[in-house]
XYZ file of C-alpha atoms in Angstrom:
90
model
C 0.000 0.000 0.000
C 1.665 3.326 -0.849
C -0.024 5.321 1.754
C -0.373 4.681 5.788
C -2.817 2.655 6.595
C -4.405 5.521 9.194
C -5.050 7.774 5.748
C -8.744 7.699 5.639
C -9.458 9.428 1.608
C -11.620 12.138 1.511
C -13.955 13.606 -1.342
C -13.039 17.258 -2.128
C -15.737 19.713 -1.865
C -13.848 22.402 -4.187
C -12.406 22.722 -7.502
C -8.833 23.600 -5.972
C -8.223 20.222 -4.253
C -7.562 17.679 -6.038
C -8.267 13.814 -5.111
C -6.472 10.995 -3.953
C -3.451 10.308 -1.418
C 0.330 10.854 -1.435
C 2.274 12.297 -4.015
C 4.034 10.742 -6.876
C 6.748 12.773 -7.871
C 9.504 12.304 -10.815
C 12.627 10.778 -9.681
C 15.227 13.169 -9.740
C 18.002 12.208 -12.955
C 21.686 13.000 -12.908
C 20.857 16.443 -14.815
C 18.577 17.562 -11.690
C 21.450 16.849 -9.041
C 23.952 18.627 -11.590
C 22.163 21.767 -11.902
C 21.130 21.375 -7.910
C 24.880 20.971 -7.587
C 25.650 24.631 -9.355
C 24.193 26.453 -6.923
C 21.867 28.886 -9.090
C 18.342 29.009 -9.812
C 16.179 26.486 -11.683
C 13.029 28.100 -12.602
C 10.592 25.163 -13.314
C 7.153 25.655 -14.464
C 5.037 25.715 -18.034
C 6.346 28.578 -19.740
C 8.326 31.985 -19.193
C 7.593 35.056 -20.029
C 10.600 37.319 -20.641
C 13.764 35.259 -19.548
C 15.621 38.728 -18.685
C 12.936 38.737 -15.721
C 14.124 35.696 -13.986
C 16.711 35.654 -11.211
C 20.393 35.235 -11.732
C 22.870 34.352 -9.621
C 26.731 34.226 -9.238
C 27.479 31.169 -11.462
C 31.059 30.507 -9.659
C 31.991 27.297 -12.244
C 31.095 29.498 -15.218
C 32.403 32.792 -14.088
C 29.070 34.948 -14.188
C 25.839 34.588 -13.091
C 22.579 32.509 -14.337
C 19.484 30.303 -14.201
C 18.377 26.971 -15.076
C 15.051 27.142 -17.002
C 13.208 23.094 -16.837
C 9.705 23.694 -18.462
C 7.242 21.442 -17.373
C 6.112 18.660 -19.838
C 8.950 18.208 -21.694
C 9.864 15.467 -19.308
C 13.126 16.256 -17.949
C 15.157 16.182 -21.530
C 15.225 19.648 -21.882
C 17.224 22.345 -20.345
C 17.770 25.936 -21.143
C 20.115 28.506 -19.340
C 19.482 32.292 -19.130
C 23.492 33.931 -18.013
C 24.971 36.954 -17.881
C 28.827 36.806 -18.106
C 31.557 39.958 -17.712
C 33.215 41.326 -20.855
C 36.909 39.868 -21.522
C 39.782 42.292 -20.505
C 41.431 44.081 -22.911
């Protein structure tokens, strides 16, 4: 059983809840612990809006600062990375 066996179900009473027990989340892969690992953001959700909005931070492996971006449905295999790094010397 995936759920204690004290976990009586109840019937929701508004569109907001949703039904059911527990939660059955997405393993994490080697990608998510690699871009946990970096220390910067990872904005996951169904779409963004301007990319220059999202946070940034100091990327220290890179040199500059960034985000992950993970949109939701395309199952993980897709990663995109808004950064910001300093202008070479002269």
């Amino acid at each position: 059983m995936d759920h204690a066996p004290e976990s009586k179900f109840q019937e929701p009473t508004d569109n907001r809840t949703r039904a059911g027990l527990g939660k059955f989340l997405r393993p994490n892969t080697p990608y998510d612990n690699f871009m946990e690992a970096q220390g910067i953001p990872i904005y996951r959700d169904i779409g963004v809006r301007r990319v220059q909005d999202l946070p940034r931070k100091p990327w220290k492996r890179m040199g500059g600062s960034g985000t992950f971006i993970q949109l939701l449905g395309t199952e993980g295999l897709w990663v995109a990375m808004s950064s910001r790094f300093p202008a070479p010397a002269r």
